[in-house]
Coordinates of C-alpha atoms in Angstrom, one line a residue:
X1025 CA -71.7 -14.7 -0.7
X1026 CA -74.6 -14.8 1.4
X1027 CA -78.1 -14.1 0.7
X1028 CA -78.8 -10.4 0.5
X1029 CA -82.4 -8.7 1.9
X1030 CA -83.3 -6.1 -0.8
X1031 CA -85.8 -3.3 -0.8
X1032 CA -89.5 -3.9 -1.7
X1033 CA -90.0 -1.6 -3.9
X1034 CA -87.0 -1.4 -7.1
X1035 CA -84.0 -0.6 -5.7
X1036 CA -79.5 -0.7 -7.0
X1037 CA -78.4 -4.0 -5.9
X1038 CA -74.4 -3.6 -5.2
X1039 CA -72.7 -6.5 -5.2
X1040 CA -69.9 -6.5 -3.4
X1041 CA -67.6 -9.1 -5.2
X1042 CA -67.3 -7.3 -8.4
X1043 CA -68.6 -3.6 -7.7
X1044 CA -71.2 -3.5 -10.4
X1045 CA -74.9 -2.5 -9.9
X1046 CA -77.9 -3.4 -11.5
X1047 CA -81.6 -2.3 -11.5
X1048 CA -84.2 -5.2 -10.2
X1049 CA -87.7 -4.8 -9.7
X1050 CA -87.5 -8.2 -7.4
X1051 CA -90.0 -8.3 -4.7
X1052 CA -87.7 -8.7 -1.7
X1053 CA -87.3 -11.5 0.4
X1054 CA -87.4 -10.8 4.2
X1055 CA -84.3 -10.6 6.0
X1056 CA -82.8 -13.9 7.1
X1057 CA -82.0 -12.9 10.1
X1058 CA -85.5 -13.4 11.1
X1059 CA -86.1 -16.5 9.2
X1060 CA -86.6 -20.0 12.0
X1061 CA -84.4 -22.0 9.8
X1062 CA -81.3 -19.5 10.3
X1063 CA -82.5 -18.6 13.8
X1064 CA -82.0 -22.5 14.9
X1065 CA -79.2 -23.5 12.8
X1066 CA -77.2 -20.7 15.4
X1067 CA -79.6 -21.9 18.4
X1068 CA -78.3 -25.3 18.3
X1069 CA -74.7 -24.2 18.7
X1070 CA -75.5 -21.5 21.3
X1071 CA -76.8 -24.2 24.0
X1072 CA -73.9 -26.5 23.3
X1073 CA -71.3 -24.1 23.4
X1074 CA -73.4 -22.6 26.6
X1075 CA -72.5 -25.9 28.5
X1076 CA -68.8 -25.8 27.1
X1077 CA -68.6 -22.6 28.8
X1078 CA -69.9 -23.6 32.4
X1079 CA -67.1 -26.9 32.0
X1080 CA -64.6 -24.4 30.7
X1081 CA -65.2 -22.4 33.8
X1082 CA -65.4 -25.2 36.0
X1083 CA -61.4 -26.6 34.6
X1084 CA -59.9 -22.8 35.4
X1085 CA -60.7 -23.1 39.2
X1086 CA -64.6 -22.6 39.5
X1087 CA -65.6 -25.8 41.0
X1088 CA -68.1 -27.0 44.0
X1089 CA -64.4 -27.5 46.5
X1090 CA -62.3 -24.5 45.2
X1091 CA -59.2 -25.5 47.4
X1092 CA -59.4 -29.3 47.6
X1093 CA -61.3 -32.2 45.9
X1094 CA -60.0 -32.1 42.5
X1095 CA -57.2 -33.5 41.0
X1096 CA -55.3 -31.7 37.8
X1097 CA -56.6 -34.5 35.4
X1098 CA -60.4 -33.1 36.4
X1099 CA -59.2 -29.6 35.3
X1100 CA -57.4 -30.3 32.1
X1101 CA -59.5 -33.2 31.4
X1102 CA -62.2 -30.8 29.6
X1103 CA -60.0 -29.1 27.1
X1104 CA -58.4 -33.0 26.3
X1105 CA -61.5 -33.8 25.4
X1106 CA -62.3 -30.6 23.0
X1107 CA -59.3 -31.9 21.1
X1108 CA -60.2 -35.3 20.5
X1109 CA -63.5 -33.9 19.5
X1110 CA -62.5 -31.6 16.9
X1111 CA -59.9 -34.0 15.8
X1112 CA -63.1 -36.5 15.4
X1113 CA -65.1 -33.7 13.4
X1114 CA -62.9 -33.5 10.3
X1115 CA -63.7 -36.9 9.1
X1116 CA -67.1 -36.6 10.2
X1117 CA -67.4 -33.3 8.0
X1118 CA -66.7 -35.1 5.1
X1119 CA -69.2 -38.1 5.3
X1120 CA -71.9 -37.1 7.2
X1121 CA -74.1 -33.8 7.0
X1122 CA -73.5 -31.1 9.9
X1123 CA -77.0 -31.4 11.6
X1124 CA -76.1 -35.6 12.5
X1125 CA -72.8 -33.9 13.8
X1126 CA -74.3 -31.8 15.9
X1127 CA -77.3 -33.8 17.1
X1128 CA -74.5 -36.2 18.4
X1129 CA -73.0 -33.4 19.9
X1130 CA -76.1 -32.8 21.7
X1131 CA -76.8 -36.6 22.8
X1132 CA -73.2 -36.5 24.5
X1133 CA -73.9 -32.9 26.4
X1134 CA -77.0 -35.4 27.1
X1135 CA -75.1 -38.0 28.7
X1136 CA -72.3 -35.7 30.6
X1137 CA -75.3 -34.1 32.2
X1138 CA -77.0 -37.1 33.6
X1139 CA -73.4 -38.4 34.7
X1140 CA -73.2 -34.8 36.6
X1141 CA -77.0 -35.1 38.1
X1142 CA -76.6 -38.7 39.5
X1143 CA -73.0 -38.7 40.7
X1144 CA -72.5 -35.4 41.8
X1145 CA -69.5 -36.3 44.6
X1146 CA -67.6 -39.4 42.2
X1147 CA -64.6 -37.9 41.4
X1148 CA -64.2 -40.5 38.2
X1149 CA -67.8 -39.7 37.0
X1150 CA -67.2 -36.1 37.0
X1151 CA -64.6 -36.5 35.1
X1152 CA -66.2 -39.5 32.4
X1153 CA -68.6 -36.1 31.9
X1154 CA -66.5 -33.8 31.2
X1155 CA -64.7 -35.4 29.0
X1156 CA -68.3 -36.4 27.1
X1157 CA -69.1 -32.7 27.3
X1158 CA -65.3 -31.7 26.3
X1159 CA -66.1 -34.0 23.2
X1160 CA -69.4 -33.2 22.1
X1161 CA -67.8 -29.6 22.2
X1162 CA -65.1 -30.0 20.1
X1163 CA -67.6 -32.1 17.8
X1164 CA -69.3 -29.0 17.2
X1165 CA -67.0 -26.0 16.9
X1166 CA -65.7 -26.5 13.5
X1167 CA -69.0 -27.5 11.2
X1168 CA -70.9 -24.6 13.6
X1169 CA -68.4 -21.9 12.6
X1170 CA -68.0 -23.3 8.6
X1171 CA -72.0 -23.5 8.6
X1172 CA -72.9 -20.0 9.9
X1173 CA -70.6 -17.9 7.8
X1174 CA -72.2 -19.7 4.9
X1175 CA -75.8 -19.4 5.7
X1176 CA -75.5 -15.7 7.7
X1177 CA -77.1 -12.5 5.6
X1178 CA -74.9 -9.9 4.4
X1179 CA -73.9 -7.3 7.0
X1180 CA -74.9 -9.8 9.8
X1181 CA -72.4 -12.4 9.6
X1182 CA -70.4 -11.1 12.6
X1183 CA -72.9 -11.0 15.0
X1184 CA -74.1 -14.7 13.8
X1185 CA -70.3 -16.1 14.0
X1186 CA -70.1 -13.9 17.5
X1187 CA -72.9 -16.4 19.0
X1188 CA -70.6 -19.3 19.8
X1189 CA -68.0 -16.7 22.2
X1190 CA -71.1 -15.1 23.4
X1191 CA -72.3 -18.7 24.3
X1192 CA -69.2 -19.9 25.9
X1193 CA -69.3 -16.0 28.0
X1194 CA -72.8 -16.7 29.5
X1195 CA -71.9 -20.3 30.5
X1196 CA -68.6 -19.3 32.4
X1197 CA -70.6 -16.5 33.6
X1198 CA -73.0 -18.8 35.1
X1199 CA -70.4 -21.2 36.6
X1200 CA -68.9 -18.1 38.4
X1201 CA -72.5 -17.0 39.7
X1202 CA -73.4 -20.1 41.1
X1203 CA -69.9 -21.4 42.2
X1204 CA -69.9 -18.2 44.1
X1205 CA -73.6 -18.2 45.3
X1206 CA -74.3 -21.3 45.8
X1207 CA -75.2 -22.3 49.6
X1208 CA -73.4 -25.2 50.7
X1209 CA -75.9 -26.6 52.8
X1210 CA -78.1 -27.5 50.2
X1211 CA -79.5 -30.4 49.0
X1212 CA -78.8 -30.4 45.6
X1213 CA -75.0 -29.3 45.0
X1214 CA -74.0 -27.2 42.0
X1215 CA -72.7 -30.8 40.0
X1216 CA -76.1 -31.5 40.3
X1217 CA -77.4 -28.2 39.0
X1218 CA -74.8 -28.2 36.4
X1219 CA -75.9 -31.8 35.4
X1220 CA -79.3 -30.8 35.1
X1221 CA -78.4 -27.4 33.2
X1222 CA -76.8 -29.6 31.1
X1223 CA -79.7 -31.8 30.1
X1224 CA -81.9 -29.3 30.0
X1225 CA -79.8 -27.2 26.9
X1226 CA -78.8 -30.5 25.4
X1227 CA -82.8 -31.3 24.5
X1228 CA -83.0 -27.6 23.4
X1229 CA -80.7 -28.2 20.9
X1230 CA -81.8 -31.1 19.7
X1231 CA -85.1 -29.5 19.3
X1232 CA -83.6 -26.6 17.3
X1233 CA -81.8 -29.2 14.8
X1234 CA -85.2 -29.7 13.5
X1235 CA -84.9 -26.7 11.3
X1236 CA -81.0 -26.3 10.7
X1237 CA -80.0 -25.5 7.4
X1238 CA -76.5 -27.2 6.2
X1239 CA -74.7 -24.9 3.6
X1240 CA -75.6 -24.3 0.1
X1241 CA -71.5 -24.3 -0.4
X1242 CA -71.5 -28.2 0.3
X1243 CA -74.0 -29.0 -1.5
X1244 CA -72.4 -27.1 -4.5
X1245 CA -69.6 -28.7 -4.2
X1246 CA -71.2 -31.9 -4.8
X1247 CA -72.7 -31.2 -7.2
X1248 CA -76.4 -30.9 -5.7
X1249 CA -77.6 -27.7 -7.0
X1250 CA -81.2 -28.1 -5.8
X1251 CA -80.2 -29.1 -2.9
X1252 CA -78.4 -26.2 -2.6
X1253 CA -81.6 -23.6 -3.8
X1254 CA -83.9 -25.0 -1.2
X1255 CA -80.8 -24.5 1.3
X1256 CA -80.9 -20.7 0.2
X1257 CA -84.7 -21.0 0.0
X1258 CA -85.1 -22.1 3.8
X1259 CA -83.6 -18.9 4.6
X1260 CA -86.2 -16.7 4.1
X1261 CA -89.7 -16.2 5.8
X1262 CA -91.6 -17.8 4.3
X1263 CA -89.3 -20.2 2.7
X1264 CA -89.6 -19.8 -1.3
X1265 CA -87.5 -20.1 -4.3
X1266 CA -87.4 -16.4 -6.5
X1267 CA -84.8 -14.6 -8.4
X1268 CA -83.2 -13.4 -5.0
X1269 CA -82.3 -16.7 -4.1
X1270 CA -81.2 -17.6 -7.8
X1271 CA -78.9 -14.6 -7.4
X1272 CA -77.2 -16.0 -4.6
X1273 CA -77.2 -19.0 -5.5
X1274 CA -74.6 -17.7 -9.1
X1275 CA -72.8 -15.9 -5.3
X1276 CA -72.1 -19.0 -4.2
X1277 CA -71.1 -20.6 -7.0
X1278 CA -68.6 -18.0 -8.4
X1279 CA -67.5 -18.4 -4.5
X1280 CA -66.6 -22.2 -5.2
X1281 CA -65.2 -21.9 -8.6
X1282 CA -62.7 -18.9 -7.8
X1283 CA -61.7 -20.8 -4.5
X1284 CA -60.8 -24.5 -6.0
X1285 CA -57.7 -23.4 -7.2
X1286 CA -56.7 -21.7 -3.3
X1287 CA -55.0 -24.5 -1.6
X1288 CA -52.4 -24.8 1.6
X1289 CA -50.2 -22.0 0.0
X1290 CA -53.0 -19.3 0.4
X1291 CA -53.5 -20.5 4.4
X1292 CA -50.1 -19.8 5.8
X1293 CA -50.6 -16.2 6.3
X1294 CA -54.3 -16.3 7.6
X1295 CA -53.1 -19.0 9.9
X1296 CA -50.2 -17.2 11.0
X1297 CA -52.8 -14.6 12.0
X1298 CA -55.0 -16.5 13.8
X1299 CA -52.6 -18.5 15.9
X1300 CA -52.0 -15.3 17.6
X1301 CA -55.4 -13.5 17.6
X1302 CA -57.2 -16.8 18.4
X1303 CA -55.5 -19.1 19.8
X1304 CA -53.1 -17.9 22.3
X1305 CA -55.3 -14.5 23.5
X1306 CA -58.4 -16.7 23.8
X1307 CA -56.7 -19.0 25.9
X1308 CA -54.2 -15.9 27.7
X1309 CA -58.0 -14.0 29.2
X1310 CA -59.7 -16.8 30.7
X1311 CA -56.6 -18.8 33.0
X1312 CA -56.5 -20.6 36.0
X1313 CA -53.8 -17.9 37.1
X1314 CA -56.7 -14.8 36.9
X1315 CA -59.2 -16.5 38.1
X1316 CA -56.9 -17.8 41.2
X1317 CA -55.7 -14.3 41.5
X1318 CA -59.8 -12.5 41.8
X1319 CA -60.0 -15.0 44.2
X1320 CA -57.4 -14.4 46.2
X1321 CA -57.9 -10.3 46.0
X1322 CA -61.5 -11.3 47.2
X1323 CA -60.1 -13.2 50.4
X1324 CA -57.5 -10.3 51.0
X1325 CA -59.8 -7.3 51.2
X1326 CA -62.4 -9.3 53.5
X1327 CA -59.9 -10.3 55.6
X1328 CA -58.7 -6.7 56.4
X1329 CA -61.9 -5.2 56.2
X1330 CA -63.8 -4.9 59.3
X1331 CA -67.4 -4.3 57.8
X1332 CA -67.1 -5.6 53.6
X1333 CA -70.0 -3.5 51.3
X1334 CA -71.9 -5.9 49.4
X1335 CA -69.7 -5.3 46.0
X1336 CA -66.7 -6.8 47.5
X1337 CA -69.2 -9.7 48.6
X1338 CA -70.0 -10.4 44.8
X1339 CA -66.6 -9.0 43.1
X1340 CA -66.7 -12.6 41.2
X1341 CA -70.1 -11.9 39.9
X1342 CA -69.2 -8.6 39.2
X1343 CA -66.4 -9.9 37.0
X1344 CA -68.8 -11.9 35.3
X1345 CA -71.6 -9.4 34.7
X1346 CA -68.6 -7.1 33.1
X1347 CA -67.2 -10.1 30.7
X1348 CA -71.3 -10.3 29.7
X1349 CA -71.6 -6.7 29.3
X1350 CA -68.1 -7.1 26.9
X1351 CA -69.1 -10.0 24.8
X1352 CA -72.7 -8.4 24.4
X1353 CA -71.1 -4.7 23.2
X1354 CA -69.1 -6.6 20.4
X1355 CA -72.1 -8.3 19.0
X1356 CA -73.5 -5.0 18.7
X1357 CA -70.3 -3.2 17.4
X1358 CA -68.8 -6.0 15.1
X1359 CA -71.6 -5.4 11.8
X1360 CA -71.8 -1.6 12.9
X1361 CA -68.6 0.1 14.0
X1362 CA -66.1 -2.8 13.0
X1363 CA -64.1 -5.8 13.9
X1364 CA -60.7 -4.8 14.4
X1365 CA -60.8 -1.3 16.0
X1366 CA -63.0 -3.0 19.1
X1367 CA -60.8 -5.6 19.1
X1368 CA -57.0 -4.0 18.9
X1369 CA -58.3 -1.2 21.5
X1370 CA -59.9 -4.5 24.1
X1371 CA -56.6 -6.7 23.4
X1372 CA -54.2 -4.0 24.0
X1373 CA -56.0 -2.8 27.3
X1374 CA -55.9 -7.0 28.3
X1375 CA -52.5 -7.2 28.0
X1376 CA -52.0 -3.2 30.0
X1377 CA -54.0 -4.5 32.6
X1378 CA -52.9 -8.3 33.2
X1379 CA -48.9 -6.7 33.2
X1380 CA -50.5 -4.3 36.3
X1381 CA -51.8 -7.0 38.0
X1382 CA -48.0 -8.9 37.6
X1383 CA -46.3 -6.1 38.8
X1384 CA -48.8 -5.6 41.8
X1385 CA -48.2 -9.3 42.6
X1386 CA -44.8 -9.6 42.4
X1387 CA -44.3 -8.0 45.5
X1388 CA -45.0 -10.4 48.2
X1389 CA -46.2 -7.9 50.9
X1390 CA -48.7 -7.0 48.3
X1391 CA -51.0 -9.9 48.8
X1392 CA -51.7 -9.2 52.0
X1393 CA -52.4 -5.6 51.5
X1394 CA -56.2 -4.8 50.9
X1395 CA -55.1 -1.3 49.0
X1396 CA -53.1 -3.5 46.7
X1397 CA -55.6 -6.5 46.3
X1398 CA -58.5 -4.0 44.9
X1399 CA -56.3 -2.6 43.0
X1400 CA -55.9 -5.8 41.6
X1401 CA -59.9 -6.6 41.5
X1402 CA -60.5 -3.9 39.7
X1403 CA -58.2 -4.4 36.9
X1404 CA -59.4 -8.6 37.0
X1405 CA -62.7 -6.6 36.2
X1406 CA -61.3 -4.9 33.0
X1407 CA -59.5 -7.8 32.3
X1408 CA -63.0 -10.0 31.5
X1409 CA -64.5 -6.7 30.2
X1410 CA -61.9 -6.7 27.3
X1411 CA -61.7 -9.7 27.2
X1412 CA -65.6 -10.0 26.9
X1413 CA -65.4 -7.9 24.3
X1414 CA -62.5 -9.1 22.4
X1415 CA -63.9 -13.3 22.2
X1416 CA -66.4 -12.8 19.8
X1417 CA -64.7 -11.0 17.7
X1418 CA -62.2 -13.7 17.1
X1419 CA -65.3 -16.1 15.8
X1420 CA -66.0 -13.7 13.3
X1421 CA -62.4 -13.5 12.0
X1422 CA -61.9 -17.2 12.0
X1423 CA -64.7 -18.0 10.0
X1424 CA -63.6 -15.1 7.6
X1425 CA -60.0 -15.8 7.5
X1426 CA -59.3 -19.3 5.1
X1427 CA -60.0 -20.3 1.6
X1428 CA -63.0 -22.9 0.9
X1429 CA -60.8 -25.9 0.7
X1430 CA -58.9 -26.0 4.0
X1431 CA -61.0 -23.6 6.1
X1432 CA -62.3 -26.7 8.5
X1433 CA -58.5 -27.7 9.1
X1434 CA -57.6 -24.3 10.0
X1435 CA -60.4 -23.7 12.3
X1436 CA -59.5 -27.1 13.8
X1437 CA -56.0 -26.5 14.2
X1438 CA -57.1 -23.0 15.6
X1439 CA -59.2 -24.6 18.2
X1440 CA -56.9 -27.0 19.2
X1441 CA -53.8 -24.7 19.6
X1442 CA -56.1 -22.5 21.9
X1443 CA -56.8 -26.3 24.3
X1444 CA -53.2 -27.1 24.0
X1445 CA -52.2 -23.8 25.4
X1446 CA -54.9 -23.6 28.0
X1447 CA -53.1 -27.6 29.3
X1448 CA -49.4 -25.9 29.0
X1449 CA -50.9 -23.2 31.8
X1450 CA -52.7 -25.5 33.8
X1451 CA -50.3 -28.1 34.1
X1452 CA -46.8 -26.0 34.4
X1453 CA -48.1 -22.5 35.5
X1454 CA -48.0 -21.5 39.1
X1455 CA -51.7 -20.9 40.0
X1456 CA -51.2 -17.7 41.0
X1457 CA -49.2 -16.5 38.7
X1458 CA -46.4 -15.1 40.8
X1459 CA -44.1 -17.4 38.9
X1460 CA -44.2 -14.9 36.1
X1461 CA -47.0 -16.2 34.1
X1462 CA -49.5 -13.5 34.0
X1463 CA -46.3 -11.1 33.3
X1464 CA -45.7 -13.4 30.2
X1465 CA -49.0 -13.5 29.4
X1466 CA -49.8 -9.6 29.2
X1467 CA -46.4 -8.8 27.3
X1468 CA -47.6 -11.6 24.9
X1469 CA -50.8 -10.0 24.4
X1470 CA -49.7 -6.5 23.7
X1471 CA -46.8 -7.6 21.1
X1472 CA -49.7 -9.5 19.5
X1473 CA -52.0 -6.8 19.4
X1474 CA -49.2 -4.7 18.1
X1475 CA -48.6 -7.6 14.7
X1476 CA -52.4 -8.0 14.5
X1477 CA -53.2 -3.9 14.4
X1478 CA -50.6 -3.8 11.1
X1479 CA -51.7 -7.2 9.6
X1480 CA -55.2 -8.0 10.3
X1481 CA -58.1 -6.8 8.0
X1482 CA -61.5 -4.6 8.5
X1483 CA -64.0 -7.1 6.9
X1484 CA -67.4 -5.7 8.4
X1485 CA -69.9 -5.1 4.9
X1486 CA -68.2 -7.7 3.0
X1487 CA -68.3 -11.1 1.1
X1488 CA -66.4 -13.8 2.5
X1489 CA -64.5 -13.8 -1.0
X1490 CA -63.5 -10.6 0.2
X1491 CA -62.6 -10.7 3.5
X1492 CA -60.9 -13.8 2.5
X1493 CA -59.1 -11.8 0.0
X1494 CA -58.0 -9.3 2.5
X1495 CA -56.8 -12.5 4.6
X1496 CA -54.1 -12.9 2.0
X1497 CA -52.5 -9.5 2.2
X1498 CA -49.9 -9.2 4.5
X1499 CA -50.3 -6.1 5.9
X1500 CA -53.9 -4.2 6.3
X1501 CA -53.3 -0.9 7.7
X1502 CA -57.0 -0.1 7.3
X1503 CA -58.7 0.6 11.0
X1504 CA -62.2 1.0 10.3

C-alpha cells in the first residue's frame, strides 16, 4: 500500500499483497522517510498531540495546587473536550481536506495557550483552555492516524503511527517535570509556562502544515487520480512523478477497489480488539489513582527518612524519564522486532505490577511505612516504563486494524471509549485507589493481555491490506 524505496541499481521488487516478483531496472526513489513533505505531515500532529499530553497530565493530578485549587470539572473537563472534538472531526473528514482540520486544530491549541499565559490563577479560564486544547485534540486524532498510515513507507509505518503516543509521552513527561520542579516563588507560574509552551508548538505546527500531504487513498476515492500521483509524488526527495510512484499508485488503487465491498460486518472483530488493547489499557496506565499513589509514596519515604538521596527527591521525574525511555524503545522495536511480542510482554508486566501496588496498599499500615512505599515507587516506575512502551504500539495497531470505509468511525469510537473511561475513574474512583480500583485495573489488564496474545496479529513488514486482513481472523497465534 504505501510507497516502497527500491534499490538503485536493478533489483526483485516483492510485493507483498500478492507475493509475486518482478525484475525493474527503475532508478529508485529515495526513501520517504526522509522526504519534508512526509516529515511535516507527522510534525504537525506531534506538537499538537505534545500539548494534549501536558493537559492530559495536568487532568490526572499534575497541576500548579496539587492538593487544592481545582475543582473535578477542571480535571475531567480535558478529556470532555477530546470527545466533542473527535465527534466534530467525522463530518469535517468528509467535506473538508485534513491539512484545514488540522490547521484549526492548531489555531485552537493557539487560543488555549494565550487563555493559559494571561489568566494563569482564573479558575473558569483555565478551564475555557482546556477544553479549546481538549478540542483541537480530538479534532486531530482521527484524520492524523487515517493520514499517516496512508502516506508512511513500507517497513516504517509503525514508527510513523507511534509519533502521536510518543507525542502525548513527552508532553505528560514535561507536565510531571515542571509540576515537580517548578519553584513556587516565581514570577511566572507553570499555567503561564504551559500557556506559552502552548503557543509556541501551536505556530510550529501551523508552520509544518505548509508541506502536509493528504492521502492519495482520498483522492482516489474521488475520483482525482492526479491528485492522487502528485500526493505519491510529494513523497519523495525530490518530489517527481516515475514508474515507482505509478506502481503505487495501481497499490493504492487495488487497496480501494478490494476494500468497497468491506463494510460494518468486517469491523466487529477488529473493534472488539481494540476496545480492549486501546481503549481501556491506554486509559488503565496513565490514572489519577497512580499518579496520586507516586505521590503519596514520595511524601512517605521523605517523611521517615532523616537525610532523602536526591533520587527520592526526583522519583516523579524519574517516572517520567522511564515512560520516555519506554515509548522511545517501541519506536525502535515496532518496524524491527515486532508489534505484538513488545506489547503482550509490557501489558502483562502493567497489569503484574499495578495488582502489587493494590495489594501493598490495601493494608493501611502500609502507607505509612517507607519499606512499603518504595516498594511501591519502584513498581509506579515499571508501571510508566511498560506502559511507555506499550502506548505507541497501540497507534500502530489502530491505524492497521479497520477496512477503508469505516476505519475513521472506528478510530473515533476508539478514542472516545479511551476519554469516557478515563471520566468513569476520575469522577467515581477513589484517588488513591484503596477503594479497589488499581486492583480492578491490573486484573483487567492481564485478562486482556491474555485475549489480545491469542487474537491480535504480527503486522510489522506488511501492507495495510494485509494487516487488515489479519484483523479479520479471529485468532492469530503468530508472536513474531
Amino acid at each position: 500500500m504505501e510507497l516502497r524505496p527500491m534499490a538503485e541499481s536493478p533489483t526483485i521488487i516483492y510485493d507483498a499483497n500478492i507475493g509475486s516478483s518482478q525484475r525493474s531496472t527503475i532508478p529508485a526513489p529515495i526513501s520517504v522517510w526522509y522526504s519534508l513533505h512526509h516529515l511535516c505531515s507527522m510534525a504537525a500532529g506531534a506538537f499538537i498531540f505534545f500539548t494534549g499530553g501536558m493537559a492530559m497530565a495536568q487532568g490526572l493530578g499534575w497541576t500548579e495546587y496539587r492538593v487544592t485549587g481545582y475543582s473535578g470539572h477542571f480535571q475531567y473537563s480535558w478529556f470532555v473536550a477530546v470527545i466533542i472534538g473527535i465527534v466534530l472531526s467525522l463530518p469535517a473528514i468528509r467535506i473538508m481536506p485534513k491539512k484545514f482540520i488540522m490547521g484549526i486544530s492548531s489555531l485552537l491549541i493557539l487560543a488555549g495557550g494565550i487563555v493559559f499565559t494571561c489568566s494563569p490563577h482564573n479558575l473558569d479560564a483555565l478551564v475555557a483552555g482546556r477544553y479549546l486544547n481538549g478540542i483541537a485534540v480530538g479534532l486531530a486524532t482521527t484524520p492524523y492516524l487515517t493520514v499517516i498510515s496512508d502516506i508512511s513507507r513500507f517497513g516504517a509505518r509503525g514508527a510513523c503511527l507511534g509519533i502521536e503516543q510518543l507525542s502525548l509521552t513527552l508532553g505528560m513527561a514535561l507536565q510531571i517535570i515542571i509540576t515537580t520542579r517548578w519553584d513556587v516563588r516565581s514570577l511566572l507560574t507553570t499555567n503561564s509556562f504551559h500557556g506559552i509552551l502552548d503557543i509556541i508548538l501551536a505556530i510550529l505546527a501551523g508552520i509544518s502544515l505548509w508541506r502536509f500531504v493528504e492521502s492519495p487513498v482520498d483522492y482516489l476515492r474521488m475520483g482525482d487520480e492526479a491528485s492522487a500521483l502528485g500526493a505519491l509524488a510529494r513523497l519523495q526527495r525530490p518530489p517527481r512523478v516515475n514508474s515507482a510512484t505509478n506502481i503505487s499508485l495501481v497499490e493504492h488503487n487495488t487497496y480501494l477497489n478490494e476494500h468497497c465491498d468491506l463494510g460494518i460486518c468486517s469491523s466487529i472483530g477488529p473493534m472488539l480488539k481494540m476496545i480492549f488493547f486501546r481503549s481501556m489499557m491506554l486509559a488503565f496506565t496513565f490514572s489519577l489513582p497512580l499518579s496520586e499513589m507516586l505521590k503519596m509514596s514520595k511524601s512517605t519515604i521523605l517523611s521517615k527518612t532523616s537525610n532523602p538521596s536526591a533520587y527520592l527527591l526526583n522519583i516523579p521525574i524519574v517516572v517520567a524519564a522511564m515512560r520516555i525511555l519506554g515509548a522511545f524503545l517501541a519506536l525502535l522495536a515496532t518496524d524491527r522486532l515486532g508489534r505484538k511480542l513488545p506489547a503482550l510482554i509490557s501489558a502483562l508486566a502493567t497489569g503484574a505490577f499495578m495488582i502489587s501496588i493494590a495489594v501493598i496498599c490495601r493494608n493501611y499500615d502500609n502507607l505509612d511505612s517507607a519499606h512499603a512505599m518504595s516498594c511501591v515507587s519502584s513498581f509506579c516506575l515499571m508501571v510508566q516504563f511498560c506502559a511507555g512502551m506499550f502506548a505507541p504500539l497501540t497507534s500502530a495497531y489502530v491505524a492497521e486494524a479497520f477496512p477503508l470505509k469505516t476505519k475513521p468511525y472506528c478510530i473515533a469510537l476508539c478514542a472516545v471509549l479511551e476519554q469516557v473511561i478515563q471520566i468513569i475513574v476520575l469522577c467515581l474512583a477513589d484517588p488513591i485507589g484503596n477503594d479497589g480500583t488499581l486492583m480492578a485495573e491490573g486484573i483487567m489488564i492481564v485478562v486482556a493481555s491474555i485475549y489480545f496474545g491469542i487474537t491480535m496479529p504480527e503486522t510489522k513488514q506488511t501492507s495495510l491490506r494485509e494487516a487488515q486482513k489479519r484483523f479479520r481472523n479471529l485468532l492469530n497465534w503468530k508472536a513474531i
